[in-house]
Backbone as ProteinMPNN parsed JSONL, in Angstrom:
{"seq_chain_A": "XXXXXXXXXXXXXXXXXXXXXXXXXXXXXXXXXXXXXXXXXXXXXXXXXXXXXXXXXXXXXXXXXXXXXXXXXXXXXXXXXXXXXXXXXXXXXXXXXXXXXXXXXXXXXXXXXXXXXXXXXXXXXXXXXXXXXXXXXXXXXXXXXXXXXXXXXXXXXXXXXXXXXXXXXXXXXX", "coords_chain_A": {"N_chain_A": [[-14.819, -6.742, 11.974], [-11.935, -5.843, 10.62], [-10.779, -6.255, 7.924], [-11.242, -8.17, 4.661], [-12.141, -10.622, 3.717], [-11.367, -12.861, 1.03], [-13.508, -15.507, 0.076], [-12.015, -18.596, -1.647], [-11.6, -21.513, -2.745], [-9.491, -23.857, -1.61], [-8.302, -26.591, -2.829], [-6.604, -27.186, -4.931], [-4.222, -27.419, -4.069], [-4.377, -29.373, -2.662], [-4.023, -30.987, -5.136], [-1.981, -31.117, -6.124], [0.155, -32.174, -5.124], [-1.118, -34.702, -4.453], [-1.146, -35.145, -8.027], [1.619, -35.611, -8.18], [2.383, -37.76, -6.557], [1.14, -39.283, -7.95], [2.216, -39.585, -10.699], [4.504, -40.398, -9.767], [3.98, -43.088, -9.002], [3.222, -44.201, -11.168], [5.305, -44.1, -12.971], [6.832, -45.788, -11.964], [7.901, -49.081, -12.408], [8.091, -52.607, -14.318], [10.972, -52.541, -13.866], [11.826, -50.939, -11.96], [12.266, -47.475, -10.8], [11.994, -45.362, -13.437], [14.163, -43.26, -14.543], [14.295, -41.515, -16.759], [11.58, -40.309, -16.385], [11.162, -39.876, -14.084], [12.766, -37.683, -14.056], [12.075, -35.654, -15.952], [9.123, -35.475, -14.87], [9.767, -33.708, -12.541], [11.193, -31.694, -13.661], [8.589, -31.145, -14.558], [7.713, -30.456, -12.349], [9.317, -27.971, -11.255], [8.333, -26.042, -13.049], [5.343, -25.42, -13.272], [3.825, -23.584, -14.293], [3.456, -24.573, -16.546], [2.344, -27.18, -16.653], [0.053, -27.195, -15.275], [-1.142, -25.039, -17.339], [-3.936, -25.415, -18.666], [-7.119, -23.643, -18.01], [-10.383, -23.767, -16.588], [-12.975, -21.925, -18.043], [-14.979, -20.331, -16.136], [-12.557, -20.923, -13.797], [-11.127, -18.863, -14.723], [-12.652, -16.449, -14.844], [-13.03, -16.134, -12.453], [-11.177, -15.544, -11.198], [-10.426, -12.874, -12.397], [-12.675, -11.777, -11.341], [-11.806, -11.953, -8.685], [-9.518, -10.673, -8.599], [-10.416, -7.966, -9.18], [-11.775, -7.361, -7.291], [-9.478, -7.167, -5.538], [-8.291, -5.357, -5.687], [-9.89, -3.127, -5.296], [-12.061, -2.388, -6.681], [-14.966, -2.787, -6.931], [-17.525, -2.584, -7.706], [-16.688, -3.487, -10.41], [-15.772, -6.169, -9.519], [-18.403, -7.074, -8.462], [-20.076, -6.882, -11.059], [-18.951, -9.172, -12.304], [-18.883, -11.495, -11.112], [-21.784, -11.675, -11.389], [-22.089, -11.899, -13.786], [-20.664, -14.416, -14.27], [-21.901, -15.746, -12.528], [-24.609, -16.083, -13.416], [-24.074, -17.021, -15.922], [-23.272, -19.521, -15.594], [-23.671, -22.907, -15.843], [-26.418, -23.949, -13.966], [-26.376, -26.976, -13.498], [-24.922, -28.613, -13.723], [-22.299, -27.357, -12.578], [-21.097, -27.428, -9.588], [-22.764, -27.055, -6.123], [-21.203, -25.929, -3.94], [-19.625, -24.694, -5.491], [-21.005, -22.697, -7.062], [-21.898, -21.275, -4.448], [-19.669, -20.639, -3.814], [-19.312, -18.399, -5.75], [-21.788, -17.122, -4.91], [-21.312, -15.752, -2.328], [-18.942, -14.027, -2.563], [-19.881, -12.735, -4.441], [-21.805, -11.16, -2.79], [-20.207, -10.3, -0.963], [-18.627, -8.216, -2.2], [-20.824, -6.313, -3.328], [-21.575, -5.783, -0.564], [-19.352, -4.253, 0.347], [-19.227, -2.168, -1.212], [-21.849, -1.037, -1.202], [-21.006, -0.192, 1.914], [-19.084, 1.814, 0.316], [-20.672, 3.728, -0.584], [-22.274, 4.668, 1.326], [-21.945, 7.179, 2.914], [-22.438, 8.854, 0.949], [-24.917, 8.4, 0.04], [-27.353, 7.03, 1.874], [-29.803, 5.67, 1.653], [-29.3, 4.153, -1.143], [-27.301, 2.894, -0.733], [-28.689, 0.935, 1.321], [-30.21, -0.43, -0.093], [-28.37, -1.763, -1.815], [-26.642, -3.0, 0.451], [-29.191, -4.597, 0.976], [-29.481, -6.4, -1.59], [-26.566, -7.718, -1.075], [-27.014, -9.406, 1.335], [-29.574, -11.188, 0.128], [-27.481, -12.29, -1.893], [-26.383, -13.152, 0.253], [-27.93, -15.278, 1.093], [-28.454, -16.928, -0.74], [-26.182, -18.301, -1.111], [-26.063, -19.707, 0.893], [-28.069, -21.457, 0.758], [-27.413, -22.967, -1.478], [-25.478, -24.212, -0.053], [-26.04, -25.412, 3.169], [-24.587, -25.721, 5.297], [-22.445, -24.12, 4.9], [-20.881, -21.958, 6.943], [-19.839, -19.634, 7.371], [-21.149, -17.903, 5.027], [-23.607, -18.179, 6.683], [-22.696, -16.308, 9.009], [-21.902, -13.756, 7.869], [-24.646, -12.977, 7.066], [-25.907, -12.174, 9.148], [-23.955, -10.143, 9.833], [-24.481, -8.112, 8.099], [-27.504, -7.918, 8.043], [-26.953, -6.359, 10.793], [-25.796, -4.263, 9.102], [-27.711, -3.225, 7.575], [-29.486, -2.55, 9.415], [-28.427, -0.762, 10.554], [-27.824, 1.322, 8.574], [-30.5, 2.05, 7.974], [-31.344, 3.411, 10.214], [-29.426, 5.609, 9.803], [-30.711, 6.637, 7.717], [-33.355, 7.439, 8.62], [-32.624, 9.216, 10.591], [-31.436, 11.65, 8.721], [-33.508, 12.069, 7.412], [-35.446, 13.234, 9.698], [-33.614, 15.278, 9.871], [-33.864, 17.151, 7.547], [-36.879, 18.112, 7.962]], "CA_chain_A": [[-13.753, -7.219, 11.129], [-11.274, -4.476, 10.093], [-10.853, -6.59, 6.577], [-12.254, -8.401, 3.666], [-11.498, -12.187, 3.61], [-12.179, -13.407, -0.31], [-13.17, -17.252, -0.505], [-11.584, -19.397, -2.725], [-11.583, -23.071, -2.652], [-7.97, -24.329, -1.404], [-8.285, -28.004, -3.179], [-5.614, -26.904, -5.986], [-3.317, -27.031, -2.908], [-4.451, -30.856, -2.364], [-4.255, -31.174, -5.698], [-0.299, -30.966, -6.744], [0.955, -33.339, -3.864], [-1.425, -35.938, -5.493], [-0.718, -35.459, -9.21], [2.919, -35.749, -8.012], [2.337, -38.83, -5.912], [-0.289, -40.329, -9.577], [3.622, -39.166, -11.644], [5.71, -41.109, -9.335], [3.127, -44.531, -9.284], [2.586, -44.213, -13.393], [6.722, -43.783, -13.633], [7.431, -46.913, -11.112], [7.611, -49.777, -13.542], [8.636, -53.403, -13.559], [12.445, -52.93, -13.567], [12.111, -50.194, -10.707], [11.546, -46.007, -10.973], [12.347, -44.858, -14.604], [15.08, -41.908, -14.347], [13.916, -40.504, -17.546], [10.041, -40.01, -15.502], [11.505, -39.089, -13.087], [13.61, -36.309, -14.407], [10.291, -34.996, -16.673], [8.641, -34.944, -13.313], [11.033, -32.748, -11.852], [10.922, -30.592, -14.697], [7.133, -30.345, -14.32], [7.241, -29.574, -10.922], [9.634, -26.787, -11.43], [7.399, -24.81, -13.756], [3.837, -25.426, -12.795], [2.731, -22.969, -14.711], [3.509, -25.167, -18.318], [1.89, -28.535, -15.93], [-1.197, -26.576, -15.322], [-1.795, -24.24, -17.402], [-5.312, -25.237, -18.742], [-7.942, -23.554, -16.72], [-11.801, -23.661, -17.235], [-13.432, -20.753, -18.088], [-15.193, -20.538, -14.466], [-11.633, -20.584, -12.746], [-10.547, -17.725, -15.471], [-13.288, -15.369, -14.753], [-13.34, -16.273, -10.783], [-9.781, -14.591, -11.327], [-10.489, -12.054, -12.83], [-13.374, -10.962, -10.44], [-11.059, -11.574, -7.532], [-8.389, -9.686, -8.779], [-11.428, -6.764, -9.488], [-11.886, -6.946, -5.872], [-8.605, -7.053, -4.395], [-7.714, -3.921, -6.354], [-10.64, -2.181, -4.348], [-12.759, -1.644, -7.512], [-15.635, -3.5, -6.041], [-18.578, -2.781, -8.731], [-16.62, -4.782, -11.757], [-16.422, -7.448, -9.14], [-19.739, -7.813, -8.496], [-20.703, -7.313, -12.258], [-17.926, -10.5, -13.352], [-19.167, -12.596, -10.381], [-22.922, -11.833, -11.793], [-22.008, -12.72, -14.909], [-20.384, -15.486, -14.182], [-22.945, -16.488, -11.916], [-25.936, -16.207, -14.697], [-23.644, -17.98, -17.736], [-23.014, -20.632, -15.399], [-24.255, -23.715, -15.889], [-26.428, -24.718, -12.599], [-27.199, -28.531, -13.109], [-23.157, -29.036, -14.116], [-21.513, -26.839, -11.655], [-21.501, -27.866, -8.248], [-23.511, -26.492, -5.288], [-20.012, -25.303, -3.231], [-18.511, -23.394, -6.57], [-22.164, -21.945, -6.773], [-22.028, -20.661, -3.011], [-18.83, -19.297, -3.688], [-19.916, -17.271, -6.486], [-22.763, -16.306, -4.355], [-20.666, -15.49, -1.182], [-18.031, -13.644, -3.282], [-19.991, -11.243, -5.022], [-22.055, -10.555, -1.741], [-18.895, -9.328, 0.237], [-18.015, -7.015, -3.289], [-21.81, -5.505, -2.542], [-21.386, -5.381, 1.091], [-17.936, -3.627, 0.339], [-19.81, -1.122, -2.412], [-22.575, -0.426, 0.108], [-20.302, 0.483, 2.983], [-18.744, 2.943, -0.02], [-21.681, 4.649, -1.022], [-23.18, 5.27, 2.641], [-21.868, 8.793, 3.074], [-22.998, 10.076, -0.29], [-26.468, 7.939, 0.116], [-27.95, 5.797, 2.902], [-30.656, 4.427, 0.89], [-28.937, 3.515, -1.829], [-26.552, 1.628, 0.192], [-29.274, 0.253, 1.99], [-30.489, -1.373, -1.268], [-27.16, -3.025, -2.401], [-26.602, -4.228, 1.288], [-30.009, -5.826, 0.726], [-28.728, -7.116, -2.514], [-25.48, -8.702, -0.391], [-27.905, -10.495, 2.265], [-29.555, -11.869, -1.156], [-26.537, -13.223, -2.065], [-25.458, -14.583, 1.108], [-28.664, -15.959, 1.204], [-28.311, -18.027, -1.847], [-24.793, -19.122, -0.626], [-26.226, -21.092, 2.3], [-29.122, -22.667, -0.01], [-26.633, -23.722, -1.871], [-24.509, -25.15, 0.459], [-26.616, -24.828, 4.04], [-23.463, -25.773, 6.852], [-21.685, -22.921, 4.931], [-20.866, -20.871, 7.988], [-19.058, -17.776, 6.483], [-22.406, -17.267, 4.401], [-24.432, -16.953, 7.728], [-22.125, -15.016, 9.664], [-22.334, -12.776, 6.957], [-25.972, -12.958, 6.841], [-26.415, -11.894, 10.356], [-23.679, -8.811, 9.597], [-25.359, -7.675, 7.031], [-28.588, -7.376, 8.694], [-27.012, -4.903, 11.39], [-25.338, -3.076, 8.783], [-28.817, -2.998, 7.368], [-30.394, -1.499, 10.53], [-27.491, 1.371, 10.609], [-28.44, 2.37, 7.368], [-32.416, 2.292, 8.751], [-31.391, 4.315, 11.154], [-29.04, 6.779, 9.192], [-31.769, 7.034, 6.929], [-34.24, 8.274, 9.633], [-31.762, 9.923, 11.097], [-31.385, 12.652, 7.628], [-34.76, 12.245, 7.349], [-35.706, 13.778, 10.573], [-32.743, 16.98, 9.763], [-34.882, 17.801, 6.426], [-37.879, 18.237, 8.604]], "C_chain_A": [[-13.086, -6.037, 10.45], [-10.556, -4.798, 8.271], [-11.104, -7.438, 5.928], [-11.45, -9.381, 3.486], [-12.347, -12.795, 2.473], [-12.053, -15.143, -0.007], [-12.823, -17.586, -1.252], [-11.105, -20.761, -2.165], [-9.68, -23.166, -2.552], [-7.727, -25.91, -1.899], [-6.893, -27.557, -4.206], [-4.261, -27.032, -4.979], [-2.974, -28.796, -2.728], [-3.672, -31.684, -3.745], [-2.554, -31.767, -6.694], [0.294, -32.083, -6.058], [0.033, -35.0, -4.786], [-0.958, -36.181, -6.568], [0.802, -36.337, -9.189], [3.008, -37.378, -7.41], [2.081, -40.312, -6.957], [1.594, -40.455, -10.311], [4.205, -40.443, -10.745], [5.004, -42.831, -9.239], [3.274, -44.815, -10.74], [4.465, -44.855, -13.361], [7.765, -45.776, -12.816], [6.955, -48.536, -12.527], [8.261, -51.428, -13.013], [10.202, -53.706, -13.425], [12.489, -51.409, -12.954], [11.806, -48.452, -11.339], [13.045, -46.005, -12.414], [12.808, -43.642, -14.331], [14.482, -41.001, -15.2], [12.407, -40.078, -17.077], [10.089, -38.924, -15.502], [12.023, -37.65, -13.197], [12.323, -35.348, -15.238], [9.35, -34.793, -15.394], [8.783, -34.185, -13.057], [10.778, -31.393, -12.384], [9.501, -29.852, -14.445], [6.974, -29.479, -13.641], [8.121, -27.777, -11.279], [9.22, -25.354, -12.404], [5.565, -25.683, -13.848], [3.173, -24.816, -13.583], [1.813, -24.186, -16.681], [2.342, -26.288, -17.983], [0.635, -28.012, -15.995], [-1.46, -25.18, -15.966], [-3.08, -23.863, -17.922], [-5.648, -24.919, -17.775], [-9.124, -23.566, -17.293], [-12.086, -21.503, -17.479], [-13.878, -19.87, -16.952], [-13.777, -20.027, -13.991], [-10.916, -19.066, -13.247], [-11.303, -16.683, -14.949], [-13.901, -15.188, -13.276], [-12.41, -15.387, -10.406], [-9.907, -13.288, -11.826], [-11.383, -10.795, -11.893], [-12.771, -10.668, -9.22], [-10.183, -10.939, -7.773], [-9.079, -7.84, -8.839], [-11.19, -6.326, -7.871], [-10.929, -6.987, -4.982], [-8.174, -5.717, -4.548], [-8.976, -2.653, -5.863], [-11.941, -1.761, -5.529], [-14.296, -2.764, -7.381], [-17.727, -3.57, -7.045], [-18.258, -3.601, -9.878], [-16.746, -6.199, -10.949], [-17.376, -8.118, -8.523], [-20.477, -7.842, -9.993], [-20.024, -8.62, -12.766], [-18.672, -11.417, -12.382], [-20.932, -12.521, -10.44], [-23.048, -12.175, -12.6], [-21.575, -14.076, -14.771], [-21.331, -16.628, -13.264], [-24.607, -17.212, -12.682], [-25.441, -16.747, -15.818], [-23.261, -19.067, -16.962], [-24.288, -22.177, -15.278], [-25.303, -24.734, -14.082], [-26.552, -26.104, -12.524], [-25.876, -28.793, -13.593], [-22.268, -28.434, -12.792], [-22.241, -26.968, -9.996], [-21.56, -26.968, -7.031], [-21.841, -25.496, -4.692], [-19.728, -24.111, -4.232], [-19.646, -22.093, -6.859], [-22.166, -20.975, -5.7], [-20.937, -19.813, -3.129], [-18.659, -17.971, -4.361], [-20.502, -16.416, -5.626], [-22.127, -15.138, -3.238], [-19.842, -13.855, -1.452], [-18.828, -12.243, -3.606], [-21.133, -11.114, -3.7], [-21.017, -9.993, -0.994], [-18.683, -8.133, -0.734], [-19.553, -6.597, -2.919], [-21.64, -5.263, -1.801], [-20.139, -4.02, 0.906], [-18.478, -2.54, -0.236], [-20.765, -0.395, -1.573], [-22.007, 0.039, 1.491], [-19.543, 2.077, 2.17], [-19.488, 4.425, -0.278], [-22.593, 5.232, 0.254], [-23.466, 6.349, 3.1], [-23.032, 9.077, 2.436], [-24.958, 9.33, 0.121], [-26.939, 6.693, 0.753], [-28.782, 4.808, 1.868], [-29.867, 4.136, -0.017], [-27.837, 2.401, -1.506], [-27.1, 0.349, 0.93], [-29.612, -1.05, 0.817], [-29.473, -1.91, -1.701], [-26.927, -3.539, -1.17], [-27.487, -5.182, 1.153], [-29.764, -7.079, -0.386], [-27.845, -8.488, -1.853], [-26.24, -9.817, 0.641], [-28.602, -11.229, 0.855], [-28.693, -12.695, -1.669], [-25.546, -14.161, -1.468], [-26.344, -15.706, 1.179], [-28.578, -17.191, 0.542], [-27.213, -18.942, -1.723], [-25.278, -19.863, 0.545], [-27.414, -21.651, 1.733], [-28.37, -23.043, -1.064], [-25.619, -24.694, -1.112], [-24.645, -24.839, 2.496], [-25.475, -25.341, 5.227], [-22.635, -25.072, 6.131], [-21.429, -21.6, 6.021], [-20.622, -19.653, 8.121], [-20.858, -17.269, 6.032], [-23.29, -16.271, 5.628], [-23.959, -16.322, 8.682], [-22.426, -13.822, 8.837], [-23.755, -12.038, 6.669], [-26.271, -12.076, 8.201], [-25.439, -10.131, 10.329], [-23.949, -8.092, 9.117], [-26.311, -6.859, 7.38], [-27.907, -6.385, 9.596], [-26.445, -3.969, 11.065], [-26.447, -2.501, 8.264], [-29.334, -1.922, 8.385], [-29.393, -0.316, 10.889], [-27.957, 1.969, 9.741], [-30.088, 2.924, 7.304], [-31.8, 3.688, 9.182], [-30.497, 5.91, 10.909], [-29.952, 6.991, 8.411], [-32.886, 8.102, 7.597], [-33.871, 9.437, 10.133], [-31.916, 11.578, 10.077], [-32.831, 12.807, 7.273], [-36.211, 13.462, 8.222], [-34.84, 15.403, 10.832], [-33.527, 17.719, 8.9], [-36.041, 18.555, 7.209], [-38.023, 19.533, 9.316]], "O_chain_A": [[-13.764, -5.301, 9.733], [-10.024, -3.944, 7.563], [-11.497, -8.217, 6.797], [-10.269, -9.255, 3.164], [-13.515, -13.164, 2.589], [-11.043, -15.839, 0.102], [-13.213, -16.904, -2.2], [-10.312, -20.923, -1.238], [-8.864, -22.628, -3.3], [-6.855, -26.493, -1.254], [-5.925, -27.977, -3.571], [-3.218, -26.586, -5.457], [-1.881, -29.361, -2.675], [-2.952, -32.674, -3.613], [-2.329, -32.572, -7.598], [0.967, -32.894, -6.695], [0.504, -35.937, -5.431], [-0.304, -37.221, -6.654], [1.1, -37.323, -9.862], [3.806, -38.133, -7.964], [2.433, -41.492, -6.936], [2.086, -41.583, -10.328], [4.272, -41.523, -11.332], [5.797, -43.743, -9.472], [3.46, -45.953, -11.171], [4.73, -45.997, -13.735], [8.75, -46.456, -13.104], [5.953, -48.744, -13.211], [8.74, -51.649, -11.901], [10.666, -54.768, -13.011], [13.259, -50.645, -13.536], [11.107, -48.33, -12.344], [14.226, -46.353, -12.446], [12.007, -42.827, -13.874], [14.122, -39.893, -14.803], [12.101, -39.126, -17.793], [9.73, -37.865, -16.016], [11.693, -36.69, -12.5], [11.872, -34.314, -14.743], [8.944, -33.656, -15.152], [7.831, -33.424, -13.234], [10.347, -30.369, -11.854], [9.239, -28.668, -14.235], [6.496, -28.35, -13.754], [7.533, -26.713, -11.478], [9.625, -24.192, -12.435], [5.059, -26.433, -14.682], [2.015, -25.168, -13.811], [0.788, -24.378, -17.336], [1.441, -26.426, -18.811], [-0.012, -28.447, -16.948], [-1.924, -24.261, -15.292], [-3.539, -22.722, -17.886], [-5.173, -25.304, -16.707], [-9.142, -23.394, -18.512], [-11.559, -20.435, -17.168], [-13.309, -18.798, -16.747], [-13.677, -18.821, -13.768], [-10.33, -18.296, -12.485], [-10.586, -15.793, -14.491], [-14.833, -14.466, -12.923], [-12.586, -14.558, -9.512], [-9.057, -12.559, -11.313], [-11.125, -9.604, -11.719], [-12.934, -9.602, -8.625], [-9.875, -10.342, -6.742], [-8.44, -6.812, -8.617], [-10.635, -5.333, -7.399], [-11.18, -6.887, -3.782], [-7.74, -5.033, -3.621], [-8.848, -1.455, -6.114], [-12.724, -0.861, -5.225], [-14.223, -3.677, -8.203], [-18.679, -4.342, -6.929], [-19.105, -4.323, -10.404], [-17.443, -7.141, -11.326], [-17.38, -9.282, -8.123], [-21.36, -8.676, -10.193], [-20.591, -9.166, -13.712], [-19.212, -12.323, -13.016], [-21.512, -13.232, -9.62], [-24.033, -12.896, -12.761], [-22.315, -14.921, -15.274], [-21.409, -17.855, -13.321], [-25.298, -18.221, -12.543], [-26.213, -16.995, -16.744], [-22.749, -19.897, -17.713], [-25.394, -22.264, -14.745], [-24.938, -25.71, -13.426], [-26.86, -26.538, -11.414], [-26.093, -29.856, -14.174], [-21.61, -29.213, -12.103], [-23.339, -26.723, -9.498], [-20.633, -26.19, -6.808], [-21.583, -24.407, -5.204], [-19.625, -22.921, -3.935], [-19.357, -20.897, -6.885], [-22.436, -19.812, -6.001], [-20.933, -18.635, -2.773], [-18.174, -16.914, -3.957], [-20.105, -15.268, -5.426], [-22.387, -13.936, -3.281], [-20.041, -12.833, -0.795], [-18.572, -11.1, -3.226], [-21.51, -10.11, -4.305], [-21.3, -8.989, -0.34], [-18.553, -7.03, -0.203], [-19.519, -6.502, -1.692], [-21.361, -4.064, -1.828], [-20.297, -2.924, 1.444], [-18.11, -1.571, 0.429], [-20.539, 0.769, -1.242], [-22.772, 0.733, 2.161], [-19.382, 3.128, 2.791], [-19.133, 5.602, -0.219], [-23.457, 6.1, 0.13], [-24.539, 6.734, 3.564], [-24.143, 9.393, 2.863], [-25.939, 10.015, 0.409], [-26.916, 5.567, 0.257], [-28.537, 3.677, 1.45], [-29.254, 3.276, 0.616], [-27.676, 1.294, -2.019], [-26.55, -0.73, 1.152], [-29.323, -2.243, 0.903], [-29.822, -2.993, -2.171], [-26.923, -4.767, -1.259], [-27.163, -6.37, 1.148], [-29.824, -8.289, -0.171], [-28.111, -9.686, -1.947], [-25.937, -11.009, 0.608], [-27.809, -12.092, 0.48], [-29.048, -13.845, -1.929], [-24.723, -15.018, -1.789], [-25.936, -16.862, 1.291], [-28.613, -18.298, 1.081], [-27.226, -20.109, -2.113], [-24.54, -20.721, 1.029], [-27.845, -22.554, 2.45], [-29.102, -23.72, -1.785], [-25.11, -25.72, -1.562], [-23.754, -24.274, 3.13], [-25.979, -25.152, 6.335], [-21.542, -25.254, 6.668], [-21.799, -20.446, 5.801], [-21.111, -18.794, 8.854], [-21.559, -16.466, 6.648], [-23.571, -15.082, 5.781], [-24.757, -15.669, 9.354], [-23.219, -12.968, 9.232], [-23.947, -10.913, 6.207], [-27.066, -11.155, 8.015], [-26.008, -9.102, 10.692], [-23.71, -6.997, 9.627], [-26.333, -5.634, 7.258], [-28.235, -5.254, 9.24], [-26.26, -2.974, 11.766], [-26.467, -1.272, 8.34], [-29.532, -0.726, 8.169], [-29.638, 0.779, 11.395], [-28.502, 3.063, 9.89], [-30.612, 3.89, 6.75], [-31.814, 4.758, 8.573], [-30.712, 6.969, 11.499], [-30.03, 8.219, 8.445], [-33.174, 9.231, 7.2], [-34.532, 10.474, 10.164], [-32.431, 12.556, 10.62], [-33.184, 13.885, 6.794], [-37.197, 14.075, 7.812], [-35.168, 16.327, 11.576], [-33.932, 18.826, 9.255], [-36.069, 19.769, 7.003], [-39.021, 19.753, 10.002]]}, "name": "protein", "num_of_chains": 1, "seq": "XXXXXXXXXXXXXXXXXXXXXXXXXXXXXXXXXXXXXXXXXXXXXXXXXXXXXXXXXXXXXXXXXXXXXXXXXXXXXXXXXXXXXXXXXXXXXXXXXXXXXXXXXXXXXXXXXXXXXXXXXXXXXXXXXXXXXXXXXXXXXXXXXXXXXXXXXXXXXXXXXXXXXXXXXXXXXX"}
């Protein structure tokens, strides 16, 4: 894979076409569709941001980590998506949003351990292990997650490069 595909749940997508659909049912009345709704509708739609702009805390600091990691800086977003993973509530928040935590900040490891490989095999080796850890947890959270174990299985043979660069410098010392 020549680049780094972040999950994020696409329901917010589902999510507008409904509200809009709930607006235009609510606004239908018994002497036919109310103009003034309708026109407040309209309005909504055209600034989205005013319509939605509560967000949970969760979707705030999911943002924040993905924005960490699109910007290439790949250690804050595995520390925000650890935090956010350890202040989250597990018996409230549901298995999927869990996995994607998990998923999420395993690719920002994976990504951190491919940076650090030059300067130090093992230590790379140990945060890839980390990232298999956290894909791990993303498919016991949510086990027909398929991304997770693709990931799981890449992992491992970036794992055994770093074995083998390890040995490899190991055997120059010598």
């Amino acid at each position: 894979e020549s680049g780094s595909v972040i999950y994020h749940d696409a329901s917010i997508y589902f999510l507008i076409p409904w509200l809009v659909l709930l607006i235009l049912a609510e606004s239908w009345g018994a002497r036919g569709l109310q103009l003034g709704t309708t026109f407040l509708m309209i309005l909504g739609i055209q600034h989205p941001t005013k319509l939605f702009a509560v967000s949970t805390p969760l979707e705030h600091s999911f943002n924040i980590a993905l924005k960490s990691f699109e910007n290439g800086d790949y250690e804050e977003a595995e520390a925000e998506y650890s935090s956010l993973y350890f202040n989250t509530n597990q018996e409230t928040t549901s298995p999927e949003a869990l996995s994607t935590i998990q998923l999420n900040s395993g690719l920002a490891l994976l990504k951190l351990s491919q940076a650090k490989a030059y300067m130090s095999p093992r230590l790379a080796m140990e945060i890839a292990e980390n990232a298999q850890q956290a894909f791990l947890s993303a498919k016991r959270y949510t086990p027909n997650f398929k991304r997770a174990g693709k990931r799981l299985q890449t992992t491992f043979v970036w794992i055994q490069d770093l074995v083998t660069k390890i040995e490899l410098r190991e055997q120059e010392e010598d």
